[in-house]
Structures are given as structure tokens and as C-alpha cells.
Amino acid sequence: MKEREVLAAADAIFDAERALRRAADTVEELSDVAASSLRVLDDAATDAFYARQEERKDYYLESAGEHLGRLRNRSGVMTELGDDLTRHLSAASNAIERAGCELGRGTDLDESHAEVRALSTQIDVLGEVVALARPVAVQLTRHAQLAAESAAETNAPMLLDTRVHQAGKEVTRADEDVSMMRSVIESAHSRARISAELAGSLTYATAHPQTHRPARPADPGIAI
């Protein structure tokens, strides 16, 4: 392969690795927010239960409403993070596609063809893993949006129970999506690091080709 194509492919792979690193950081943020949301839900459910009793009913209704407000805020944060995650995955996917195109340009593979094939295989698998992650990110964002919509305040105790239950269902689903996403992103990021290492090695090999020196003639020794 030509040096220009190798460098372009390597740059694209490094871009993909950086995008997946950002995606991994975003998933960790999502995990923290989801865990916090579940704790808020527990508090809201407790207050909703006591709000059905006449004693201090107004107090528990108000307290439950405050918890639902916090849940809406957290769900909004999850929605924003879900959008960020989708952008990072899209950037990674585009970079992977660029890398594949650059590697596919070269047809005159030299002695480094084994490394090229290994890198191409890694890129193909990486692209498939990222493709699996993108719909999960969209689904996660949707569950966060539904959780925010379900967490509307109300002064009716029975309706409060329903809204807490609906919001809890959506937040739980979002939390499950985050767990799934963590596994997928960890796999993708690991493969991206391997791809980046292969690309770095191939770039060096292309920029510093080995020269084959002719064999030195055998020493004829001393004639007797």
C-alpha cells in the first residue's frame, strides 16, 4: 500500500478510537445518573405510598412531587447524555468507514500485506460492534424521555402511584440499556485500541521500509 493511504487509514482509526473513548466516558456518566434516578424513585414510591393515608397526606404529596421533579431533571440529563452518546458512535462509525475505504484503495500489497489484512479484519469487526451499539443508544434516550414525561407532578394519590410506576419502568429500562451499552462499548473500545496499535505499526513499517542488502560474497580465504 502507498504511504498516503496508510496514513489516511491510520488517522481515521485514531479518530474512531478517540470517539469510542468519549462514548465510554459518556456511558459512565449515564450509569451514575441512572443509579441516582433509581434512588430518587425509591423515595418517590415511599412518599406515594404514605400519601394515600389521610395523616400528613399533603406533606407526602408535596414530597413525592419534589422527588418527581428531581427525577425529571435526571431524566433530562440522561436524554442529553444519550444524544451525546449517539453522536460519539456516529463519529466512530464514520471514521471506521473512512479507514476501511482507505485500506481498500491499495491493491498492490507488499510484504506488509499480512498486517493490512489483520487491520482490515479488526476494522470490519469494530464496525459491526459499533453498529450494534447505535440502536441501543437511541433506545436508551427514548426510555429517558419517557421517564421524564411520566414523572409529571399530580395531587391525586392514585394517579401519583401510576406515574411513579411508569417512570420507574422507564428508568429501569434505561438502566438496563446502560449496562448493555457498557459491555458493547468496552468491546468496541478494546478493538479500537488494537486497531490503533496495528495502524501505528503499519504506518511505521510503510514509512521505514526494510532494505534488502545483497549477500556479501563468501571469503575465499587464503590461497595455499
PDB file of C-alpha atoms in Angstrom, residues 8-150:
ATOM      1  CA  ALA A   8      -5.107   8.319   6.000  1.00  0.00           C
ATOM      2  CA  ALA A   9      -6.387   4.975   7.294  1.00  0.00           C
ATOM      3  CA  ALA A  10      -4.373   5.343  10.499  1.00  0.00           C
ATOM      4  CA  ASP A  11      -5.723   8.864  11.109  1.00  0.00           C
ATOM      5  CA  ALA A  12      -9.274   7.575  10.667  1.00  0.00           C
ATOM      6  CA  ILE A  13      -8.660   4.720  13.105  1.00  0.00           C
ATOM      7  CA  PHE A  14      -7.230   7.109  15.695  1.00  0.00           C
ATOM      8  CA  ASP A  15     -10.338   9.280  15.245  1.00  0.00           C
ATOM      9  CA  ALA A  16     -12.535   6.227  15.839  1.00  0.00           C
ATOM     10  CA  GLU A  17     -10.596   5.312  18.977  1.00  0.00           C
ATOM     11  CA  ARG A  18     -10.993   8.819  20.381  1.00  0.00           C
ATOM     12  CA  ALA A  19     -14.720   8.840  19.625  1.00  0.00           C
ATOM     13  CA  LEU A  20     -15.174   5.490  21.371  1.00  0.00           C
ATOM     14  CA  ARG A  21     -13.182   6.729  24.348  1.00  0.00           C
ATOM     15  CA  ARG A  22     -15.610   9.643  24.638  1.00  0.00           C
ATOM     16  CA  ALA A  23     -18.502   7.192  24.268  1.00  0.00           C
ATOM     17  CA  ALA A  24     -17.116   5.097  27.133  1.00  0.00           C
ATOM     18  CA  ASP A  25     -16.849   8.190  29.356  1.00  0.00           C
ATOM     19  CA  THR A  26     -20.434   9.128  28.481  1.00  0.00           C
ATOM     20  CA  VAL A  27     -21.676   5.656  29.396  1.00  0.00           C
ATOM     21  CA  GLU A  28     -20.055   6.011  32.822  1.00  0.00           C
ATOM     22  CA  GLU A  29     -21.861   9.333  33.318  1.00  0.00           C
ATOM     23  CA  LEU A  30     -25.117   7.705  32.237  1.00  0.00           C
ATOM     24  CA  SER A  31     -24.570   4.903  34.731  1.00  0.00           C
ATOM     25  CA  ASP A  32     -24.155   7.386  37.594  1.00  0.00           C
ATOM     26  CA  VAL A  33     -27.285   9.334  36.617  1.00  0.00           C
ATOM     27  CA  ALA A  34     -29.347   6.150  36.181  1.00  0.00           C
ATOM     28  CA  ALA A  35     -28.297   4.883  39.622  1.00  0.00           C
ATOM     29  CA  SER A  36     -29.200   8.246  41.157  1.00  0.00           C
ATOM     30  CA  SER A  37     -32.572   8.195  39.377  1.00  0.00           C
ATOM     31  CA  LEU A  38     -33.388   4.788  40.805  1.00  0.00           C
ATOM     32  CA  ARG A  39     -32.663   6.051  44.319  1.00  0.00           C
ATOM     33  CA  VAL A  40     -34.936   9.063  43.755  1.00  0.00           C
ATOM     34  CA  LEU A  41     -37.640   6.698  42.510  1.00  0.00           C
ATOM     35  CA  ASP A  42     -37.455   4.703  45.722  1.00  0.00           C
ATOM     36  CA  ASP A  43     -38.038   7.893  47.706  1.00  0.00           C
ATOM     37  CA  ALA A  44     -40.917   8.916  45.434  1.00  0.00           C
ATOM     38  CA  ALA A  45     -42.529   5.480  45.765  1.00  0.00           C
ATOM     39  CA  THR A  46     -42.301   5.644  49.557  1.00  0.00           C
ATOM     40  CA  ASP A  47     -43.915   9.078  49.661  1.00  0.00           C
ATOM     41  CA  ALA A  48     -46.594   7.986  47.180  1.00  0.00           C
ATOM     42  CA  PHE A  49     -47.485   5.094  49.477  1.00  0.00           C
ATOM     43  CA  TYR A  50     -47.893   7.315  52.548  1.00  0.00           C
ATOM     44  CA  ALA A  51     -49.767   9.939  50.518  1.00  0.00           C
ATOM     45  CA  ARG A  52     -52.715   7.517  50.289  1.00  0.00           C
ATOM     46  CA  GLN A  53     -53.223   7.874  54.034  1.00  0.00           C
ATOM     47  CA  GLU A  54     -55.048  10.847  55.474  1.00  0.00           C
ATOM     48  CA  GLU A  55     -52.408  11.593  58.084  1.00  0.00           C
ATOM     49  CA  ARG A  56     -49.909  14.128  56.659  1.00  0.00           C
ATOM     50  CA  LYS A  57     -51.279  13.467  53.185  1.00  0.00           C
ATOM     51  CA  ASP A  58     -50.406  16.926  51.879  1.00  0.00           C
ATOM     52  CA  TYR A  59     -46.862  16.646  53.182  1.00  0.00           C
ATOM     53  CA  TYR A  60     -46.215  13.356  51.387  1.00  0.00           C
ATOM     54  CA  LEU A  61     -47.870  14.573  48.198  1.00  0.00           C
ATOM     55  CA  GLU A  62     -45.577  17.595  48.190  1.00  0.00           C
ATOM     56  CA  SER A  63     -42.530  15.487  48.980  1.00  0.00           C
ATOM     57  CA  ALA A  64     -43.369  12.993  46.236  1.00  0.00           C
ATOM     58  CA  GLY A  65     -43.808  15.881  43.797  1.00  0.00           C
ATOM     59  CA  GLU A  66     -40.336  17.160  44.675  1.00  0.00           C
ATOM     60  CA  HIS A  67     -38.862  13.714  44.046  1.00  0.00           C
ATOM     61  CA  LEU A  68     -40.624  13.529  40.693  1.00  0.00           C
ATOM     62  CA  GLY A  69     -39.183  16.939  39.836  1.00  0.00           C
ATOM     63  CA  ARG A  70     -35.689  15.664  40.594  1.00  0.00           C
ATOM     64  CA  LEU A  71     -36.415  12.602  38.501  1.00  0.00           C
ATOM     65  CA  ARG A  72     -37.478  14.776  35.550  1.00  0.00           C
ATOM     66  CA  ASN A  73     -34.203  16.684  35.832  1.00  0.00           C
ATOM     67  CA  ARG A  74     -32.170  13.495  35.915  1.00  0.00           C
ATOM     68  CA  SER A  75     -34.118  12.058  33.007  1.00  0.00           C
ATOM     69  CA  GLY A  76     -33.387  15.238  31.074  1.00  0.00           C
ATOM     70  CA  VAL A  77     -29.684  14.806  31.788  1.00  0.00           C
ATOM     71  CA  MET A  78     -29.880  11.181  30.634  1.00  0.00           C
ATOM     72  CA  THR A  79     -31.566  12.291  27.436  1.00  0.00           C
ATOM     73  CA  GLU A  80     -28.780  14.796  26.730  1.00  0.00           C
ATOM     74  CA  LEU A  81     -26.115  12.213  27.502  1.00  0.00           C
ATOM     75  CA  GLY A  82     -27.905   9.715  25.263  1.00  0.00           C
ATOM     76  CA  ASP A  83     -27.783  12.229  22.427  1.00  0.00           C
ATOM     77  CA  ASP A  84     -24.069  12.777  23.109  1.00  0.00           C
ATOM     78  CA  LEU A  85     -23.516   9.026  23.038  1.00  0.00           C
ATOM     79  CA  THR A  86     -25.260   8.729  19.690  1.00  0.00           C
ATOM     80  CA  ARG A  87     -23.058  11.492  18.266  1.00  0.00           C
ATOM     81  CA  HIS A  88     -19.881   9.797  19.502  1.00  0.00           C
ATOM     82  CA  LEU A  89     -20.967   6.480  17.994  1.00  0.00           C
ATOM     83  CA  SER A  90     -21.827   8.168  14.699  1.00  0.00           C
ATOM     84  CA  ALA A  91     -18.393   9.810  14.646  1.00  0.00           C
ATOM     85  CA  ALA A  92     -16.751   6.451  15.359  1.00  0.00           C
ATOM     86  CA  SER A  93     -18.799   4.750  12.650  1.00  0.00           C
ATOM     87  CA  ASN A  94     -17.887   7.395  10.062  1.00  0.00           C
ATOM     88  CA  ALA A  95     -14.207   7.150  10.982  1.00  0.00           C
ATOM     89  CA  ILE A  96     -14.281   3.360  10.717  1.00  0.00           C
ATOM     90  CA  GLU A  97     -15.868   3.620   7.291  1.00  0.00           C
ATOM     91  CA  ARG A  98     -13.159   6.054   6.176  1.00  0.00           C
ATOM     92  CA  ALA A  99     -10.453   3.720   7.413  1.00  0.00           C
ATOM     93  CA  GLY A 100     -11.955   0.810   5.517  1.00  0.00           C
ATOM     94  CA  CYS A 101     -12.163   2.837   2.315  1.00  0.00           C
ATOM     95  CA  GLU A 102      -8.532   3.918   2.576  1.00  0.00           C
ATOM     96  CA  LEU A 103      -7.341   0.363   3.184  1.00  0.00           C
ATOM     97  CA  GLY A 104      -9.439  -0.836   0.268  1.00  0.00           C
ATOM     98  CA  ARG A 105      -7.725   1.560  -2.131  1.00  0.00           C
ATOM     99  CA  GLY A 106      -4.470  -0.389  -2.107  1.00  0.00           C
ATOM    100  CA  THR A 107      -4.364  -3.404  -4.359  1.00  0.00           C
ATOM    101  CA  ASP A 108      -0.594  -3.742  -4.685  1.00  0.00           C
ATOM    102  CA  LEU A 109       0.064  -5.174  -1.253  1.00  0.00           C
ATOM    103  CA  ASP A 110       3.729  -5.504  -0.429  1.00  0.00           C
ATOM    104  CA  GLU A 111       5.453  -7.512   2.281  1.00  0.00           C
ATOM    105  CA  SER A 112       3.231  -5.814   4.883  1.00  0.00           C
ATOM    106  CA  HIS A 113       0.051  -7.403   3.420  1.00  0.00           C
ATOM    107  CA  ALA A 114      -0.397  -9.653   6.478  1.00  0.00           C
ATOM    108  CA  GLU A 115      -0.635  -6.591   8.722  1.00  0.00           C
ATOM    109  CA  VAL A 116      -3.027  -4.955   6.287  1.00  0.00           C
ATOM    110  CA  ARG A 117      -5.290  -7.999   6.336  1.00  0.00           C
ATOM    111  CA  ALA A 118      -5.188  -8.144  10.140  1.00  0.00           C
ATOM    112  CA  LEU A 119      -6.066  -4.453  10.361  1.00  0.00           C
ATOM    113  CA  SER A 120      -8.875  -4.825   7.815  1.00  0.00           C
ATOM    114  CA  THR A 121     -10.352  -7.688   9.833  1.00  0.00           C
ATOM    115  CA  GLN A 122     -10.207  -5.667  13.041  1.00  0.00           C
ATOM    116  CA  ILE A 123     -11.897  -2.716  11.340  1.00  0.00           C
ATOM    117  CA  ASP A 124     -14.667  -4.903   9.936  1.00  0.00           C
ATOM    118  CA  VAL A 125     -15.444  -6.384  13.352  1.00  0.00           C
ATOM    119  CA  LEU A 126     -15.183  -2.978  15.004  1.00  0.00           C
ATOM    120  CA  GLY A 127     -17.700  -1.573  12.550  1.00  0.00           C
ATOM    121  CA  GLU A 128     -20.127  -4.388  13.351  1.00  0.00           C
ATOM    122  CA  VAL A 129     -19.820  -3.807  17.111  1.00  0.00           C
ATOM    123  CA  VAL A 130     -20.416  -0.067  16.759  1.00  0.00           C
ATOM    124  CA  ALA A 131     -23.403  -0.770  14.517  1.00  0.00           C
ATOM    125  CA  LEU A 132     -24.881  -2.860  17.352  1.00  0.00           C
ATOM    126  CA  ALA A 133     -24.362  -0.045  19.841  1.00  0.00           C
ATOM    127  CA  ARG A 134     -26.128   2.736  17.948  1.00  0.00           C
ATOM    128  CA  PRO A 135     -29.740   1.423  18.227  1.00  0.00           C
ATOM    129  CA  VAL A 136     -29.175   0.727  21.930  1.00  0.00           C
ATOM    130  CA  ALA A 137     -28.166   4.362  22.418  1.00  0.00           C
ATOM    131  CA  VAL A 138     -31.312   5.526  20.633  1.00  0.00           C
ATOM    132  CA  GLN A 139     -33.441   3.184  22.750  1.00  0.00           C
ATOM    133  CA  LEU A 140     -31.789   4.405  25.947  1.00  0.00           C
ATOM    134  CA  THR A 141     -32.514   8.007  25.039  1.00  0.00           C
ATOM    135  CA  ARG A 142     -36.138   7.183  24.317  1.00  0.00           C
ATOM    136  CA  HIS A 143     -36.589   5.492  27.702  1.00  0.00           C
ATOM    137  CA  ALA A 144     -35.117   8.553  29.412  1.00  0.00           C
ATOM    138  CA  GLN A 145     -37.542  10.808  27.533  1.00  0.00           C
ATOM    139  CA  LEU A 146     -40.498   8.626  28.529  1.00  0.00           C
ATOM    140  CA  ALA A 147     -39.338   8.651  32.138  1.00  0.00           C
ATOM    141  CA  ALA A 148     -39.331  12.458  32.120  1.00  0.00           C
ATOM    142  CA  GLU A 149     -42.832  12.525  30.617  1.00  0.00           C
ATOM    143  CA  SER A 150     -44.114  10.013  33.174  1.00  0.00           C
TER     144      SER A 150
END
